[in-house]
Amino acid sequence: MNWQEELSSTIDAGLKFREPMSGHTSFRIGGPADVFAEVGNMDHLEKLVSFCSSRSIPLLIIGRGTNFLVSDKGIRGVVVRLCGDFAQVKFHKADGGISQCRFASITAGAAVALSRLSRLTAQRGLAGLEFAFGIPGSLGGALVMNAGAGSHSIGKIVDAVEVIAYVGECSCTPRSNREFVEGGSVPALKVRLIHKDELRFGYRWSNLSEYICVTKAHLRMRSNSPEETVKRMKMIFQKKKAEQPLSAASAGCVFKNPKGMSAGRLIDECGLKGARVGDAQVSTQHANFIVNTGGATAADVLNLVDKVRATVKESIGIDLELELKVVGYND
Ligand code: EPU
């Protein structure tokens, strides 16, 4: 019995074999994952993580696949997308706050779509996530990379995050598709609640990437009028829609903004809007987006990334750093 057969006999979850990742990424690019698992409850998730750890099988949690470029060769190991129980949202009663400021907390699963969470909370008059409407990822992915827009970011409203972690410090923790558990005993897993004071959020970064998987989060939101909150959410979205290619196949912004600058503006100033490699194109609307105009491959995107980087470095002397996560290449 190979490990894939063993896995299907161990876990009764939605497993797909040799599943093309182009169907699970917003770029619509990517070769097959050995196993693609849609996991709807904690029991299945814990079994799957234990199975992979004990056999040194790479495990990658992809959220909604909106910030990934997957290799044309695909991904070895198991790719997990959370659903079911992990897509629930619970609203808790508002507590009394300082002067007119009242707060309410919500608990949301890692698989909840960020846009949905933004709309649901705004409609209930809970402010804090208006900026997130139109950001295509899941809450889990947004927390790990501290998704944001303008001066807002998700990390600012987090009270606590539930994760799956290894017990104790373990230098062989597999943190990405490319790292493996190397020999030795299999570390035990536990579900942990990480409180705000242990969490670190930076620009498109958080220390949540140190854990195996984010499963849910407790967010603290400000009570406000639903009309006002929805109006603000719509206003922010209209601006975003006018400036960014939201309906095109892309993975959002490709590069991080260098300190005090906009990567999009720098790329635009280098005359790169519309530049192409195969079917990958620098968006003519916002230069920090690469769009798949039809049949782009991961190799096309990477070649275009190299071209953009080299041109910006040569013209302006700035090294652009990738925000996009590239997976599956080192296999
Ligand atoms: N600009 C250009 N040409 C372009 C793009 C932008 O001249 O092709 C100019 C704009 O006119 C504006 C300035 O550059 O004056 C800044 O542009 P924008 O407001 O679009 O902001 P940004 O810095 O390019 C950041 C985030 C976006 C987020 C927007 C809106 C990063 C890398 N990007 O973009 O986040 O939606 O602000 O708040 O931090 C993402 O992370 O995936 C993302 C899309």
mmCIF file of C-alpha atoms and ligand atoms in Angstrom:
data_model
loop_
_atom_site.group_PDB
_atom_site.id
_atom_site.type_symbol
_atom_site.label_atom_id
_atom_site.label_comp_id
_atom_site.label_asym_id
_atom_site.label_seq_id
_atom_site.Cartn_x
_atom_site.Cartn_y
_atom_site.Cartn_z
ATOM 1 C CA MET A 1 0.000 0.000 0.000
ATOM 2 C CA ASN A 2 1.483 3.405 -0.894
ATOM 3 C CA TRP A 3 1.039 6.406 1.411
ATOM 4 C CA GLN A 4 -1.871 7.802 -0.619
ATOM 5 C CA GLU A 5 -3.828 4.543 -0.248
ATOM 6 C CA GLU A 6 -2.938 4.384 3.430
ATOM 7 C CA LEU A 7 -4.165 7.970 3.855
ATOM 8 C CA SER A 8 -7.528 7.234 2.225
ATOM 9 C CA SER A 9 -8.034 4.262 4.507
ATOM 10 C CA THR A 10 -7.118 6.379 7.580
ATOM 11 C CA ILE A 11 -9.137 9.536 6.954
ATOM 12 C CA ASP A 12 -12.635 9.750 5.674
ATOM 13 C CA ALA A 13 -12.196 13.293 4.304
ATOM 14 C CA GLY A 14 -12.700 14.637 0.783
ATOM 15 C CA LEU A 15 -9.414 13.472 -0.777
ATOM 16 C CA LYS A 16 -8.546 14.016 -4.421
ATOM 17 C CA PHE A 17 -5.457 12.518 -6.055
ATOM 18 C CA ARG A 18 -3.259 14.225 -8.672
ATOM 19 C CA GLU A 19 -5.589 17.212 -8.393
ATOM 20 C CA PRO A 20 -4.655 20.159 -10.668
ATOM 21 C CA MET A 21 -3.965 23.186 -8.487
ATOM 22 C CA SER A 22 -5.038 25.485 -11.339
ATOM 23 C CA GLY A 23 -8.588 24.816 -10.115
ATOM 24 C CA HIS A 24 -7.759 25.923 -6.559
ATOM 25 C CA THR A 25 -5.700 29.091 -7.048
ATOM 26 C CA SER A 26 -6.911 32.562 -7.997
ATOM 27 C CA PHE A 27 -4.103 32.685 -10.596
ATOM 28 C CA ARG A 28 -5.677 29.574 -12.232
ATOM 29 C CA ILE A 29 -2.146 28.204 -12.555
ATOM 30 C CA GLY A 30 -0.473 25.137 -11.076
ATOM 31 C CA GLY A 31 0.248 21.469 -11.698
ATOM 32 C CA PRO A 32 -1.205 18.597 -9.674
ATOM 33 C CA ALA A 33 -0.983 18.105 -5.930
ATOM 34 C CA ASP A 34 -0.299 14.470 -4.972
ATOM 35 C CA VAL A 35 -3.278 14.754 -2.623
ATOM 36 C CA PHE A 36 -5.749 17.616 -2.241
ATOM 37 C CA ALA A 37 -7.829 17.378 0.929
ATOM 38 C CA GLU A 38 -10.912 19.387 1.792
ATOM 39 C CA VAL A 39 -11.039 19.132 5.550
ATOM 40 C CA GLY A 40 -14.217 20.087 7.401
ATOM 41 C CA ASN A 41 -13.552 19.303 11.051
ATOM 42 C CA MET A 42 -10.856 19.282 13.712
ATOM 43 C CA ASP A 43 -10.779 15.506 14.056
ATOM 44 C CA HIS A 44 -9.908 15.048 10.375
ATOM 45 C CA LEU A 45 -7.416 17.895 10.452
ATOM 46 C CA GLU A 46 -5.547 16.497 13.460
ATOM 47 C CA LYS A 47 -5.470 12.999 11.919
ATOM 48 C CA LEU A 48 -4.171 14.393 8.647
ATOM 49 C CA VAL A 49 -1.451 16.487 10.287
ATOM 50 C CA SER A 50 -0.350 13.514 12.435
ATOM 51 C CA PHE A 51 -0.316 11.234 9.399
ATOM 52 C CA CYS A 52 1.887 13.649 7.432
ATOM 53 C CA SER A 53 4.242 14.363 10.370
ATOM 54 C CA SER A 54 4.770 10.692 11.152
ATOM 55 C CA ARG A 55 5.705 9.872 7.546
ATOM 56 C CA SER A 56 7.619 13.023 6.619
ATOM 57 C CA ILE A 57 5.028 13.938 4.010
ATOM 58 C CA PRO A 58 5.018 17.653 3.140
ATOM 59 C CA LEU A 59 1.821 19.440 4.112
ATOM 60 C CA LEU A 60 0.637 22.771 2.773
ATOM 61 C CA ILE A 61 -2.444 24.652 3.982
ATOM 62 C CA ILE A 62 -3.615 26.972 1.211
ATOM 63 C CA GLY A 63 -6.591 28.966 2.478
ATOM 64 C CA ARG A 64 -8.379 30.080 -0.704
ATOM 65 C CA GLY A 65 -5.210 29.913 -2.805
ATOM 66 C CA THR A 66 -5.198 33.641 -3.469
ATOM 67 C CA ASN A 67 -1.566 34.510 -2.739
ATOM 68 C CA PHE A 68 0.161 31.479 -4.273
ATOM 69 C CA LEU A 69 1.994 30.688 -7.458
ATOM 70 C CA VAL A 70 2.082 26.903 -7.763
ATOM 71 C CA SER A 71 4.776 25.231 -9.885
ATOM 72 C CA ASP A 72 3.744 23.793 -13.243
ATOM 73 C CA LYS A 73 5.138 20.489 -11.933
ATOM 74 C CA GLY A 74 2.688 20.628 -9.042
ATOM 75 C CA ILE A 75 3.105 19.958 -5.346
ATOM 76 C CA ARG A 76 4.429 16.822 -3.670
ATOM 77 C CA GLY A 77 2.591 15.759 -0.544
ATOM 78 C CA VAL A 78 -0.769 16.929 0.786
ATOM 79 C CA VAL A 79 -2.456 20.262 0.142
ATOM 80 C CA VAL A 80 -5.245 21.148 2.562
ATOM 81 C CA ARG A 81 -8.151 23.465 2.124
ATOM 82 C CA LEU A 82 -10.312 23.966 5.211
ATOM 83 C CA CYS A 83 -14.116 24.070 4.937
ATOM 84 C CA GLY A 84 -17.198 22.972 6.973
ATOM 85 C CA ASP A 85 -16.738 23.704 10.706
ATOM 86 C CA PHE A 86 -13.840 25.999 9.848
ATOM 87 C CA ALA A 87 -16.164 28.314 7.897
ATOM 88 C CA GLN A 88 -18.379 29.235 10.862
ATOM 89 C CA VAL A 89 -18.853 32.698 12.333
ATOM 90 C CA LYS A 90 -20.156 33.328 15.878
ATOM 91 C CA PHE A 91 -21.165 36.736 17.192
ATOM 92 C CA HIS A 92 -20.815 37.423 20.915
ATOM 93 C CA LYS A 93 -22.689 40.037 22.926
ATOM 94 C CA ALA A 94 -21.264 43.559 22.918
ATOM 95 C CA ASP A 95 -19.610 44.548 26.190
ATOM 96 C CA GLY A 96 -19.618 48.009 27.706
ATOM 97 C CA GLY A 97 -16.620 50.126 26.755
ATOM 98 C CA ILE A 98 -15.015 53.448 27.487
ATOM 99 C CA SER A 99 -17.415 56.426 26.977
ATOM 100 C CA GLN A 100 -19.406 55.849 23.738
ATOM 101 C CA CYS A 101 -16.992 53.244 22.510
ATOM 102 C CA ARG A 102 -18.505 49.770 22.688
ATOM 103 C CA PHE A 103 -16.829 46.627 21.516
ATOM 104 C CA ALA A 104 -18.111 43.257 20.419
ATOM 105 C CA SER A 105 -16.191 40.131 19.769
ATOM 106 C CA ILE A 106 -16.652 37.526 17.098
ATOM 107 C CA THR A 107 -15.172 34.079 16.593
ATOM 108 C CA ALA A 108 -14.577 33.041 13.013
ATOM 109 C CA GLY A 109 -13.103 29.935 11.436
ATOM 110 C CA ALA A 110 -9.962 30.080 9.328
ATOM 111 C CA ALA A 111 -11.870 29.083 6.176
ATOM 112 C CA VAL A 112 -14.292 32.028 6.269
ATOM 113 C CA ALA A 113 -13.871 34.178 3.171
ATOM 114 C CA LEU A 114 -12.555 37.563 4.224
ATOM 115 C CA SER A 115 -15.019 39.455 2.019
ATOM 116 C CA ARG A 116 -17.919 37.507 3.537
ATOM 117 C CA LEU A 117 -16.702 38.260 7.050
ATOM 118 C CA SER A 118 -16.350 41.940 6.173
ATOM 119 C CA ARG A 119 -19.939 42.064 4.830
ATOM 120 C CA LEU A 120 -21.470 40.040 7.698
ATOM 121 C CA THR A 121 -19.842 42.176 10.372
ATOM 122 C CA ALA A 122 -20.619 45.488 8.640
ATOM 123 C CA GLN A 123 -24.288 44.502 8.260
ATOM 124 C CA ARG A 124 -24.439 43.898 12.016
ATOM 125 C CA GLY A 125 -22.859 47.256 12.740
ATOM 126 C CA LEU A 126 -19.467 45.872 13.716
ATOM 127 C CA ALA A 127 -16.671 48.072 12.445
ATOM 128 C CA GLY A 128 -13.051 47.106 11.842
ATOM 129 C CA LEU A 129 -13.122 44.931 8.736
ATOM 130 C CA GLU A 130 -14.504 47.371 6.144
ATOM 131 C CA PHE A 131 -11.090 47.466 4.479
ATOM 132 C CA ALA A 132 -11.213 43.710 3.848
ATOM 133 C CA PHE A 133 -14.173 43.618 1.455
ATOM 134 C CA GLY A 134 -12.771 42.673 -1.960
ATOM 135 C CA ILE A 135 -9.641 41.010 -0.539
ATOM 136 C CA PRO A 136 -10.112 37.520 -1.972
ATOM 137 C CA GLY A 137 -8.441 35.311 0.685
ATOM 138 C CA SER A 138 -9.639 33.372 3.726
ATOM 139 C CA LEU A 139 -9.403 34.607 7.309
ATOM 140 C CA GLY A 140 -6.654 32.056 8.076
ATOM 141 C CA GLY A 141 -4.476 33.176 5.193
ATOM 142 C CA ALA A 142 -5.172 36.833 5.965
ATOM 143 C CA LEU A 143 -4.014 36.339 9.575
ATOM 144 C CA VAL A 144 -0.815 34.511 8.637
ATOM 145 C CA MET A 145 0.216 37.259 6.221
ATOM 146 C CA ASN A 146 -1.446 40.130 8.106
ATOM 147 C CA ALA A 147 -3.503 41.170 5.086
ATOM 148 C CA GLY A 148 -4.302 44.828 4.892
ATOM 149 C CA ALA A 149 -5.100 47.869 2.827
ATOM 150 C CA GLY A 150 -3.934 51.401 3.439
ATOM 151 C CA SER A 151 -3.289 51.890 7.148
ATOM 152 C CA HIS A 152 -5.558 48.986 8.114
ATOM 153 C CA SER A 153 -4.541 45.397 8.690
ATOM 154 C CA ILE A 154 -6.230 42.377 10.224
ATOM 155 C CA GLY A 155 -3.647 42.038 13.009
ATOM 156 C CA LYS A 156 -4.972 45.205 14.637
ATOM 157 C CA ILE A 157 -8.315 43.631 15.587
ATOM 158 C CA VAL A 158 -7.098 40.220 16.744
ATOM 159 C CA ASP A 159 -7.665 39.126 20.365
ATOM 160 C CA ALA A 160 -6.534 35.516 20.074
ATOM 161 C CA VAL A 161 -5.899 32.870 17.433
ATOM 162 C CA GLU A 162 -6.377 29.109 17.702
ATOM 163 C CA VAL A 163 -3.685 27.065 15.989
ATOM 164 C CA ILE A 164 -2.442 23.515 15.666
ATOM 165 C CA ALA A 165 1.101 23.415 17.015
ATOM 166 C CA TYR A 166 3.746 20.899 17.893
ATOM 167 C CA VAL A 167 4.179 20.382 21.614
ATOM 168 C CA GLY A 168 7.297 22.203 22.755
ATOM 169 C CA GLU A 169 9.963 23.642 20.532
ATOM 170 C CA CYS A 170 10.891 21.410 17.647
ATOM 171 C CA SER A 171 13.584 22.403 15.178
ATOM 172 C CA CYS A 172 12.240 19.949 12.627
ATOM 173 C CA THR A 173 8.751 21.467 12.419
ATOM 174 C CA PRO A 174 7.671 21.364 8.755
ATOM 175 C CA ARG A 175 6.745 24.962 8.013
ATOM 176 C CA SER A 176 6.224 24.757 4.311
ATOM 177 C CA ASN A 177 5.869 22.404 1.444
ATOM 178 C CA ARG A 178 9.620 22.299 1.073
ATOM 179 C CA GLU A 179 10.598 21.338 4.599
ATOM 180 C CA PHE A 180 10.397 17.876 6.021
ATOM 181 C CA VAL A 181 10.394 16.232 9.423
ATOM 182 C CA GLU A 182 13.802 14.651 9.505
ATOM 183 C CA GLY A 183 14.086 11.332 11.319
ATOM 184 C CA GLY A 184 13.769 11.120 15.104
ATOM 185 C CA SER A 185 10.527 10.768 16.983
ATOM 186 C CA VAL A 186 7.297 12.250 15.723
ATOM 187 C CA PRO A 187 6.419 15.393 17.663
ATOM 188 C CA ALA A 188 3.051 15.444 19.429
ATOM 189 C CA LEU A 189 0.435 17.944 18.323
ATOM 190 C CA LYS A 190 -1.828 20.170 20.316
ATOM 191 C CA VAL A 191 -4.500 22.769 19.708
ATOM 192 C CA ARG A 192 -3.340 26.048 21.277
ATOM 193 C CA LEU A 193 -4.965 29.424 21.797
ATOM 194 C CA ILE A 194 -2.387 32.138 21.174
ATOM 195 C CA HIS A 195 -3.253 35.389 22.905
ATOM 196 C CA LYS A 196 -2.669 38.866 21.567
ATOM 197 C CA ASP A 197 0.433 39.436 23.716
ATOM 198 C CA GLU A 198 2.183 36.448 22.085
ATOM 199 C CA LEU A 199 1.219 37.461 18.565
ATOM 200 C CA ARG A 200 3.435 39.611 16.324
ATOM 201 C CA PHE A 201 2.095 41.326 13.241
ATOM 202 C CA GLY A 202 4.224 43.247 10.758
ATOM 203 C CA TYR A 203 3.804 44.419 7.182
ATOM 204 C CA ARG A 204 2.387 41.363 5.330
ATOM 205 C CA TRP A 205 3.917 39.161 8.008
ATOM 206 C CA SER A 206 2.982 37.505 11.328
ATOM 207 C CA ASN A 207 4.551 34.945 13.660
ATOM 208 C CA LEU A 208 1.534 32.689 12.974
ATOM 209 C CA SER A 209 3.561 31.214 10.104
ATOM 210 C CA GLU A 210 5.514 29.357 12.833
ATOM 211 C CA TYR A 211 2.544 27.113 13.550
ATOM 212 C CA ILE A 212 1.212 24.242 11.477
ATOM 213 C CA CYS A 213 -2.219 25.672 10.863
ATOM 214 C CA VAL A 214 -4.536 28.464 11.989
ATOM 215 C CA THR A 215 -7.988 27.082 12.762
ATOM 216 C CA LYS A 216 -9.975 30.037 14.122
ATOM 217 C CA ALA A 217 -9.662 33.552 15.535
ATOM 218 C CA HIS A 218 -11.333 35.802 18.076
ATOM 219 C CA LEU A 219 -11.635 39.338 16.722
ATOM 220 C CA ARG A 220 -12.519 42.464 18.657
ATOM 221 C CA MET A 221 -14.716 44.875 16.732
ATOM 222 C CA ARG A 222 -16.193 48.294 17.407
ATOM 223 C CA SER A 223 -19.970 48.735 17.555
ATOM 224 C CA ASN A 224 -21.241 51.242 15.035
ATOM 225 C CA SER A 225 -24.334 51.921 12.947
ATOM 226 C CA PRO A 226 -24.828 49.172 10.311
ATOM 227 C CA GLU A 227 -25.700 51.784 7.630
ATOM 228 C CA GLU A 228 -22.559 53.788 8.266
ATOM 229 C CA THR A 229 -20.343 50.691 8.391
ATOM 230 C CA VAL A 230 -21.783 49.177 5.195
ATOM 231 C CA LYS A 231 -21.460 52.552 3.446
ATOM 232 C CA ARG A 232 -17.810 52.796 4.422
ATOM 233 C CA MET A 233 -17.143 49.219 3.339
ATOM 234 C CA LYS A 234 -18.736 49.921 -0.074
ATOM 235 C CA MET A 235 -16.790 53.147 -0.489
ATOM 236 C CA ILE A 236 -13.452 51.437 0.178
ATOM 237 C CA PHE A 237 -14.416 48.638 -2.214
ATOM 238 C CA GLN A 238 -15.416 51.015 -5.038
ATOM 239 C CA LYS A 239 -12.021 52.707 -4.799
ATOM 240 C CA LYS A 240 -10.245 49.339 -4.835
ATOM 241 C CA LYS A 241 -12.331 48.180 -7.820
ATOM 242 C CA ALA A 242 -11.452 51.320 -9.771
ATOM 243 C CA GLU A 243 -7.721 50.878 -9.128
ATOM 244 C CA GLN A 244 -7.134 47.123 -9.174
ATOM 245 C CA PRO A 245 -7.901 44.302 -11.663
ATOM 246 C CA LEU A 246 -10.177 42.485 -9.209
ATOM 247 C CA SER A 247 -12.003 40.350 -11.769
ATOM 248 C CA ALA A 248 -8.854 39.115 -13.543
ATOM 249 C CA ALA A 249 -7.053 35.882 -12.633
ATOM 250 C CA SER A 250 -4.207 37.062 -10.367
ATOM 251 C CA ALA A 251 -2.741 36.583 -6.913
ATOM 252 C CA GLY A 252 -3.103 40.182 -5.737
ATOM 253 C CA CYS A 253 -0.025 42.339 -5.330
ATOM 254 C CA VAL A 254 3.097 40.502 -6.475
ATOM 255 C CA PHE A 255 5.712 42.573 -4.605
ATOM 256 C CA LYS A 256 5.803 44.110 -1.139
ATOM 257 C CA ASN A 257 5.959 47.872 -1.046
ATOM 258 C CA PRO A 258 9.480 49.094 -0.294
ATOM 259 C CA LYS A 259 9.431 51.322 2.821
ATOM 260 C CA GLY A 260 7.550 54.572 2.066
ATOM 261 C CA MET A 261 7.013 53.668 -1.613
ATOM 262 C CA SER A 262 4.491 51.899 -3.800
ATOM 263 C CA ALA A 263 5.882 48.956 -5.788
ATOM 264 C CA GLY A 264 3.038 49.490 -8.290
ATOM 265 C CA ARG A 265 4.054 53.080 -8.923
ATOM 266 C CA LEU A 266 7.750 52.118 -9.338
ATOM 267 C CA ILE A 267 6.899 49.373 -11.850
ATOM 268 C CA ASP A 268 4.576 51.764 -13.676
ATOM 269 C CA GLU A 269 7.281 54.455 -13.811
ATOM 270 C CA CYS A 270 9.582 51.914 -15.482
ATOM 271 C CA GLY A 271 7.036 51.629 -18.303
ATOM 272 C CA LEU A 272 6.213 48.002 -17.531
ATOM 273 C CA LYS A 273 2.396 48.123 -17.595
ATOM 274 C CA GLY A 274 1.260 45.620 -20.230
ATOM 275 C CA ALA A 275 4.672 43.828 -20.358
ATOM 276 C CA ARG A 276 4.190 40.129 -21.114
ATOM 277 C CA VAL A 277 5.791 36.738 -20.996
ATOM 278 C CA GLY A 278 3.473 34.249 -22.697
ATOM 279 C CA ASP A 279 0.003 34.774 -21.228
ATOM 280 C CA ALA A 280 1.304 36.440 -18.048
ATOM 281 C CA GLN A 281 0.949 40.210 -18.194
ATOM 282 C CA VAL A 282 1.716 43.151 -15.915
ATOM 283 C CA SER A 283 -1.759 44.588 -15.375
ATOM 284 C CA THR A 284 -2.482 47.716 -17.405
ATOM 285 C CA GLN A 285 -4.630 48.893 -14.460
ATOM 286 C CA HIS A 286 -2.266 48.415 -11.488
ATOM 287 C CA ALA A 287 1.363 47.558 -12.187
ATOM 288 C CA ASN A 288 1.882 45.511 -9.001
ATOM 289 C CA PHE A 289 -0.531 42.861 -10.303
ATOM 290 C CA ILE A 290 0.411 40.157 -12.794
ATOM 291 C CA VAL A 291 -2.654 38.766 -14.526
ATOM 292 C CA ASN A 292 -3.149 35.429 -16.257
ATOM 293 C CA THR A 293 -4.755 36.428 -19.571
ATOM 294 C CA GLY A 294 -5.591 32.840 -20.514
ATOM 295 C CA GLY A 295 -3.091 30.019 -20.482
ATOM 296 C CA ALA A 296 -0.199 31.473 -18.460
ATOM 297 C CA THR A 297 2.138 28.955 -16.857
ATOM 298 C CA ALA A 298 3.985 29.386 -13.564
ATOM 299 C CA ALA A 299 7.197 29.621 -15.601
ATOM 300 C CA ASP A 300 5.702 32.570 -17.572
ATOM 301 C CA VAL A 301 4.854 34.365 -14.317
ATOM 302 C CA LEU A 302 8.311 33.745 -12.827
ATOM 303 C CA ASN A 303 10.031 34.965 -15.990
ATOM 304 C CA LEU A 304 7.894 38.108 -15.911
ATOM 305 C CA VAL A 305 8.680 38.584 -12.201
ATOM 306 C CA ASP A 306 12.416 38.376 -13.048
ATOM 307 C CA LYS A 307 11.989 40.880 -15.885
ATOM 308 C CA VAL A 308 10.133 43.360 -13.643
ATOM 309 C CA ARG A 309 12.698 42.981 -10.854
ATOM 310 C CA ALA A 310 15.653 43.419 -13.216
ATOM 311 C CA THR A 311 14.125 46.500 -14.891
ATOM 312 C CA VAL A 312 13.256 48.199 -11.589
ATOM 313 C CA LYS A 313 16.715 47.407 -10.200
ATOM 314 C CA GLU A 314 18.429 48.756 -13.308
ATOM 315 C CA SER A 315 16.286 51.902 -13.662
ATOM 316 C CA ILE A 316 15.702 52.892 -10.019
ATOM 317 C CA GLY A 317 18.210 50.789 -8.067
ATOM 318 C CA ILE A 318 15.561 49.144 -5.853
ATOM 319 C CA ASP A 319 15.318 45.410 -5.135
ATOM 320 C CA LEU A 320 11.655 44.405 -5.056
ATOM 321 C CA GLU A 321 10.748 41.680 -2.581
ATOM 322 C CA LEU A 322 8.069 39.111 -3.438
ATOM 323 C CA GLU A 323 4.778 39.179 -1.535
ATOM 324 C CA LEU A 324 3.549 36.285 -3.688
ATOM 325 C CA LYS A 325 4.302 32.836 -2.235
ATOM 326 C CA VAL A 326 5.915 30.470 -4.736
ATOM 327 C CA VAL A 327 5.359 26.808 -3.904
ATOM 328 C CA GLY A 328 6.303 23.450 -5.285
ATOM 329 C CA TYR A 329 9.484 24.453 -7.084
ATOM 330 C CA ASN A 330 12.188 22.716 -5.103
ATOM 331 C CA ASP A 331 10.788 19.220 -5.470
HETATM 332 N N1 EPU B 1 0.241 53.829 -8.662
HETATM 333 C C1 EPU B 1 0.675 54.127 -9.906
HETATM 334 N N2 EPU B 1 0.658 53.132 -10.856
HETATM 335 C C2 EPU B 1 0.231 51.874 -10.590
HETATM 336 C C3 EPU B 1 -0.202 51.570 -9.278
HETATM 337 C C4 EPU B 1 -0.204 52.570 -8.319
HETATM 338 O O1 EPU B 1 1.080 55.244 -10.190
HETATM 339 O O2 EPU B 1 0.256 51.035 -11.494
HETATM 340 C C5 EPU B 1 0.200 54.916 -7.655
HETATM 341 C C6 EPU B 1 -1.238 55.220 -7.255
HETATM 342 O O3 EPU B 1 -1.826 56.127 -8.149
HETATM 343 C C7 EPU B 1 -1.076 55.792 -5.865
HETATM 344 C C8 EPU B 1 0.138 55.029 -5.322
HETATM 345 O O4 EPU B 1 0.828 54.488 -6.461
HETATM 346 O O5 EPU B 1 -0.767 57.136 -5.918
HETATM 347 C C9 EPU B 1 -0.254 53.924 -4.372
HETATM 348 O O6 EPU B 1 -1.096 53.015 -5.046
HETATM 349 P P1 EPU B 1 -2.251 52.170 -4.299
HETATM 350 O O7 EPU B 1 -3.139 53.107 -3.552
HETATM 351 O O8 EPU B 1 -2.856 51.259 -5.282
HETATM 352 O O9 EPU B 1 -1.480 51.391 -3.202
HETATM 353 P P2 EPU B 1 -0.360 50.332 -3.332
HETATM 354 O O10 EPU B 1 0.716 50.743 -2.387
HETATM 355 O O11 EPU B 1 0.051 50.077 -4.747
HETATM 356 C C10 EPU B 1 -1.296 48.848 -1.382
HETATM 357 C C11 EPU B 1 -1.354 47.372 -1.114
HETATM 358 C C12 EPU B 1 -2.613 46.758 -1.723
HETATM 359 C C13 EPU B 1 -3.823 47.479 -1.185
HETATM 360 C C14 EPU B 1 -3.690 48.949 -1.587
HETATM 361 C C15 EPU B 1 -4.869 49.812 -1.155
HETATM 362 C C16 EPU B 1 0.856 46.367 -1.020
HETATM 363 C C17 EPU B 1 1.927 45.657 -1.773
HETATM 364 N N3 EPU B 1 -0.213 46.709 -1.721
HETATM 365 O O12 EPU B 1 -1.090 49.008 -2.797
HETATM 366 O O13 EPU B 1 -2.646 45.423 -1.270
HETATM 367 O O14 EPU B 1 -5.012 46.943 -1.731
HETATM 368 O O15 EPU B 1 -2.494 49.478 -0.971
HETATM 369 O O16 EPU B 1 -4.827 50.049 0.172
HETATM 370 O O17 EPU B 1 0.996 46.573 0.192
HETATM 371 C C18 EPU B 1 -2.072 43.137 -1.767
HETATM 372 O O18 EPU B 1 -1.358 43.158 -0.766
HETATM 373 O O19 EPU B 1 -2.239 42.087 -2.447
HETATM 374 C C19 EPU B 1 -2.731 44.374 -2.200
HETATM 375 C C20 EPU B 1 -3.355 44.462 -3.353
#
